[in-house]
Coordinates of C-alpha atoms in Angstrom, one line a residue:
Chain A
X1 CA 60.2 -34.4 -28.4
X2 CA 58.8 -34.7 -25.0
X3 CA 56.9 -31.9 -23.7
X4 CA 54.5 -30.5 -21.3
X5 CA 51.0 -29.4 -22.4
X6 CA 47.6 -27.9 -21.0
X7 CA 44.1 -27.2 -21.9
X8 CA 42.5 -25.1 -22.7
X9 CA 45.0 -22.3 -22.8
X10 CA 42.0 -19.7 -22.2
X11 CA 38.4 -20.5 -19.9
X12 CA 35.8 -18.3 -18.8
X13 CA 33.5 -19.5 -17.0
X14 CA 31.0 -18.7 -14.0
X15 CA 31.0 -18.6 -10.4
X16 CA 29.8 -21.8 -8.8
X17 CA 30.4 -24.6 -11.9
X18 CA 33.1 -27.1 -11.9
X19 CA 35.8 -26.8 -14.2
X20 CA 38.8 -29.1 -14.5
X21 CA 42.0 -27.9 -16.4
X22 CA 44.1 -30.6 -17.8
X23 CA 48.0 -31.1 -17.8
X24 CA 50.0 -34.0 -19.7
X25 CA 53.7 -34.3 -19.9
X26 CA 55.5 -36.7 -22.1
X27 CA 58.4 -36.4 -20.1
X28 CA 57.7 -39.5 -18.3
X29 CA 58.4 -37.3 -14.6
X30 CA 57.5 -38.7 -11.6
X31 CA 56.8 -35.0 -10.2
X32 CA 54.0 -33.0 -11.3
X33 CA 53.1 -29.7 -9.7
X34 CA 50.0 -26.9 -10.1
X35 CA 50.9 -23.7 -9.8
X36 CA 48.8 -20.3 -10.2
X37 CA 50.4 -16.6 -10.9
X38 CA 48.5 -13.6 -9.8
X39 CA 50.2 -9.8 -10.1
X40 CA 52.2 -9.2 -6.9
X41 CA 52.2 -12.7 -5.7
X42 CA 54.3 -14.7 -8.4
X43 CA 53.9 -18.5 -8.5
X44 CA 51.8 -20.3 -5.6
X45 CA 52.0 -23.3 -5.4
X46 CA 48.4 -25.4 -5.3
X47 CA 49.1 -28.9 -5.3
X48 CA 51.8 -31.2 -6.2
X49 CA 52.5 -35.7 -7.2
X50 CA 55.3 -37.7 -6.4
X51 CA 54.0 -40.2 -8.5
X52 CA 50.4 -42.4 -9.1
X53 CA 48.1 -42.8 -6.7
X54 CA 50.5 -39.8 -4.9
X55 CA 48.9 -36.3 -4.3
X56 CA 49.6 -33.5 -1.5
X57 CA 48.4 -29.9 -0.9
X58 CA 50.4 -26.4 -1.6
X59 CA 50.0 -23.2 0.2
X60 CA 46.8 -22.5 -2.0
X61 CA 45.3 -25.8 -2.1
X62 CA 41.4 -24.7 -0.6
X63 CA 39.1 -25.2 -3.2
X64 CA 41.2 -26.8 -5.8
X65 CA 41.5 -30.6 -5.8
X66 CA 44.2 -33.2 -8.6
X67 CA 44.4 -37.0 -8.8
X68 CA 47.0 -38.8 -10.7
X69 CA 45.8 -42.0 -12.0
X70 CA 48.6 -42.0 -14.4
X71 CA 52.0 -40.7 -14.8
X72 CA 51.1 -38.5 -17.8
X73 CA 48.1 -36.6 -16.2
X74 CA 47.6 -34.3 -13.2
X75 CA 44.2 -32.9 -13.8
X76 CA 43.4 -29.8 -11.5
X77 CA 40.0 -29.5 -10.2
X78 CA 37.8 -26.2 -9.1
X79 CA 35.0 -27.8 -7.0
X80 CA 33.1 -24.6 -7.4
X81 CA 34.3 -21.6 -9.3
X82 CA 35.0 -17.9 -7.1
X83 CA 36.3 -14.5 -8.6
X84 CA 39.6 -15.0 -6.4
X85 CA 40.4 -18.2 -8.4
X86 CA 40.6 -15.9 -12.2
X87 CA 44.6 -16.6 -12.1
X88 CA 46.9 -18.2 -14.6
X89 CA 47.7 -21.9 -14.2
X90 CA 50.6 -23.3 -14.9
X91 CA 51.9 -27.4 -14.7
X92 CA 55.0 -28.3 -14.0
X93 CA 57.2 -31.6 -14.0
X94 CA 60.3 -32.5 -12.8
X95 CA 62.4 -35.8 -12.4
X96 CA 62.3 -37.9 -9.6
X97 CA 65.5 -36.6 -7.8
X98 CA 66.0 -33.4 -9.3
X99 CA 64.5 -30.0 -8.5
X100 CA 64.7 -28.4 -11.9
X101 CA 60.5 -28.3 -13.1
X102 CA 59.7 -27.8 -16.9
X103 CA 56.5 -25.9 -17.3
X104 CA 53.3 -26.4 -19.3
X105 CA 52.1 -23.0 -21.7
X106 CA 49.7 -22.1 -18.6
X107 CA 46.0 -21.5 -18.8
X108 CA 43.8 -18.4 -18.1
X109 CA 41.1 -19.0 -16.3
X110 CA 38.5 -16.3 -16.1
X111 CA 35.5 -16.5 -13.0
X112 CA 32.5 -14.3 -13.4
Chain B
X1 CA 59.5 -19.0 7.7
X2 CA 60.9 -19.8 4.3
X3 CA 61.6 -16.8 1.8
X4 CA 63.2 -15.7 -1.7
X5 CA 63.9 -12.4 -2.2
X6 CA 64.4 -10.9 -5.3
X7 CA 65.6 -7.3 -6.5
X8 CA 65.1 -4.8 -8.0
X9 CA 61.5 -5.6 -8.9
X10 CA 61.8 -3.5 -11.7
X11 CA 64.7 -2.1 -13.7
X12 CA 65.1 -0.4 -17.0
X13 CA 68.1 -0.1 -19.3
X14 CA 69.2 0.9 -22.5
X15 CA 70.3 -1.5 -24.9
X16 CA 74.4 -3.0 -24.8
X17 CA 74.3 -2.3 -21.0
X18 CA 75.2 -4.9 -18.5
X19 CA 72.4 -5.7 -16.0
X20 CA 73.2 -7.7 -12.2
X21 CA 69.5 -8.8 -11.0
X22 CA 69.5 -10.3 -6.9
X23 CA 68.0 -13.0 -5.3
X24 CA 68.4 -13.7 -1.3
X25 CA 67.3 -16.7 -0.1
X26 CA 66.3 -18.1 3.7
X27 CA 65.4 -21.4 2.9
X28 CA 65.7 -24.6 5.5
X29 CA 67.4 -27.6 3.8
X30 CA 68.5 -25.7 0.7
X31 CA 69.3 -27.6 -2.3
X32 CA 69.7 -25.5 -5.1
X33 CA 68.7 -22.2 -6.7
X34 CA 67.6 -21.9 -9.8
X35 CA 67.1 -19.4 -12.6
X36 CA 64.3 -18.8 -15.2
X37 CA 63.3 -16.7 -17.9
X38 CA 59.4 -15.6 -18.3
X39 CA 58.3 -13.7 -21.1
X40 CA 54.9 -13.6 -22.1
X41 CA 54.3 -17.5 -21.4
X42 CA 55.3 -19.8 -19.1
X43 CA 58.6 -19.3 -17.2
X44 CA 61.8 -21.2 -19.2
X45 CA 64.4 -23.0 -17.3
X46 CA 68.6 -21.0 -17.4
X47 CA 70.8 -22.2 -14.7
X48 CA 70.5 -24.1 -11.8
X49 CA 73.7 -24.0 -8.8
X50 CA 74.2 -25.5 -5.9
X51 CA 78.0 -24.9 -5.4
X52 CA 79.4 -21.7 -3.9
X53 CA 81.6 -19.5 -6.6
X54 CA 81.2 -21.6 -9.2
X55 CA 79.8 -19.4 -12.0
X56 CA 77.3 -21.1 -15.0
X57 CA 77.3 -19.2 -18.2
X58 CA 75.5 -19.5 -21.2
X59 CA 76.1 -16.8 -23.9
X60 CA 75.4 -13.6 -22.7
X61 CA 74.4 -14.4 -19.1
X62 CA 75.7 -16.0 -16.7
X63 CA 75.0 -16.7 -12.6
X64 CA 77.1 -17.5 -9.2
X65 CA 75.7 -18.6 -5.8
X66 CA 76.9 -17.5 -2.5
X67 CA 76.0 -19.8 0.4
X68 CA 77.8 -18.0 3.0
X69 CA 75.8 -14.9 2.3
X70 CA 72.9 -17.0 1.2
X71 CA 72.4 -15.3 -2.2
X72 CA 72.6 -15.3 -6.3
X73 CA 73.5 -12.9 -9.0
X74 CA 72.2 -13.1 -12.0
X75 CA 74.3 -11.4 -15.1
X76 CA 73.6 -10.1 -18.4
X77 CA 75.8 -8.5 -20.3
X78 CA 75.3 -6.7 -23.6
X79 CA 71.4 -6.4 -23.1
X80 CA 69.5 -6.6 -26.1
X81 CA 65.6 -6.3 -26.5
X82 CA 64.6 -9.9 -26.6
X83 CA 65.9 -10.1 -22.9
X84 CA 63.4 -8.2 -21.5
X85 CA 61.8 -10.3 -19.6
X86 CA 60.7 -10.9 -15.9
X87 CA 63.7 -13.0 -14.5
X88 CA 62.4 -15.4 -12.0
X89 CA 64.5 -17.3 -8.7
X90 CA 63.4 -20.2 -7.2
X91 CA 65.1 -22.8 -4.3
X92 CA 65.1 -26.1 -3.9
X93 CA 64.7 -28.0 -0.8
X94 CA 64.7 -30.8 0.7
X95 CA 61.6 -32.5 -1.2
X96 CA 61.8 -31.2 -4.7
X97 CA 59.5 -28.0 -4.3
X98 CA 60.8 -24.9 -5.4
X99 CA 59.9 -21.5 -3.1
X100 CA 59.8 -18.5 -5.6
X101 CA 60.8 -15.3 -5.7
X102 CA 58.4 -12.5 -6.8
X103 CA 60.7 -12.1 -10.1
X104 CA 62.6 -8.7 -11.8
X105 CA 60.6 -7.1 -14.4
X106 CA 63.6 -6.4 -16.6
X107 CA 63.0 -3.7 -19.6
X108 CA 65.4 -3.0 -22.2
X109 CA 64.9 0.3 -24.0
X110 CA 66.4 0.5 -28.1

């Protein structure tokens, strides 16, 4: 069965390193999109793909940065860790012409 | 600016009762609106609409979209534990992003 997956599904690490969360879909969408989930925000969108070689900002997009090299993947990169970016992340795909997005199991990310 | 609005934010019931959960939208270029279901994991896909007055249904719930009055309902009838949940709404527009609502953190009491 196609699917969506991320990892890892929990990270803790320390302000100031890199860290790069993964996301692969088998789906074979054209659309992937980052989103994170904080308490009395709901889902923010950080960046999004139309397709390879294809990536654009969200509303959240400073210090995060994705390339798509591939259909499958849509990597999300912090540059450098901060406190503020502790959040669940989620991936999502969707179909080229359709809005409904099927999401990944979501990873915590802890900063400290 | 572009907004969903959902309400209540948080409601609790008692088992077998019917719950109606809100979603108003201001969105430029709508598309669609579409429904999902987060429990403790990532948020799982229910209904999308795009057509006024037409209701989707699946089992217990069901949904209808008003475009004159730029809003949703969202039904469930005979409430049972396993749907509490937080209920979230989300629009499309015009290139394929969806703009979210803050979600209904539904409980359901035995």
């Amino acid at each position: 069965d196609a699917e969506i997956t991320q990892s890892p599904r929990h990270k803790i690490t320390e302000t100031g390193r890199q860290v790069t969360l993964a996301c692969h879909q088998t789906w074979n969408h054209n659309n992937m999109f980052w989103y994170r989930q904080d308490l009395g925000h709901g889902l923010r969108l950080i960046h999004y793909s139309y397709g390879v070689q294809d990536t654009n900002k969200g509303e959240v997009s400073d210090g995060y940065s994705v390339s798509r090299s591939n259909t499958e993947d849509l990597p999300l990169t912090l540059e450098s860790a901060a406190s503020s970016q502790t959040s669940v992340y989620f991936c999502a795909s969707s179909e080229g012409l359709r809005d409904t997005q099927y999401f990944g199991p979501g990873t915590r990310l802890t900063v400290l | 600016e572009d907004k969903v609005v959902q309400s209540p934010l948080s409601l609790v019931v008692h088992e077998g009762d019917t719950v109606t959960l809100n979603c108003s939208y201001e969105v430029t270029n709508f598309r669609s609106l579409l429904w999902y279901k987060q429990e403790k994991k990532a948020p799982t896909f229910l209904f999308m609409l795009t057509s006024s007055g037409i209701e989707k249904k699946s089992g217990r719930l069901s949904s209808i979209l008003d475009k004159k009055e730029l809003f949703s309902i969202l039904n469930i009838t005979a409430t049972q534990t396993g749907d509490s949940a937080v209920y979230l709404c989300a629009v499309g527009y015009s290139n394929y992003q969806l703009i979210w609502g803050a979600g209904t953190k539904l409980i359901i009491k035995p």
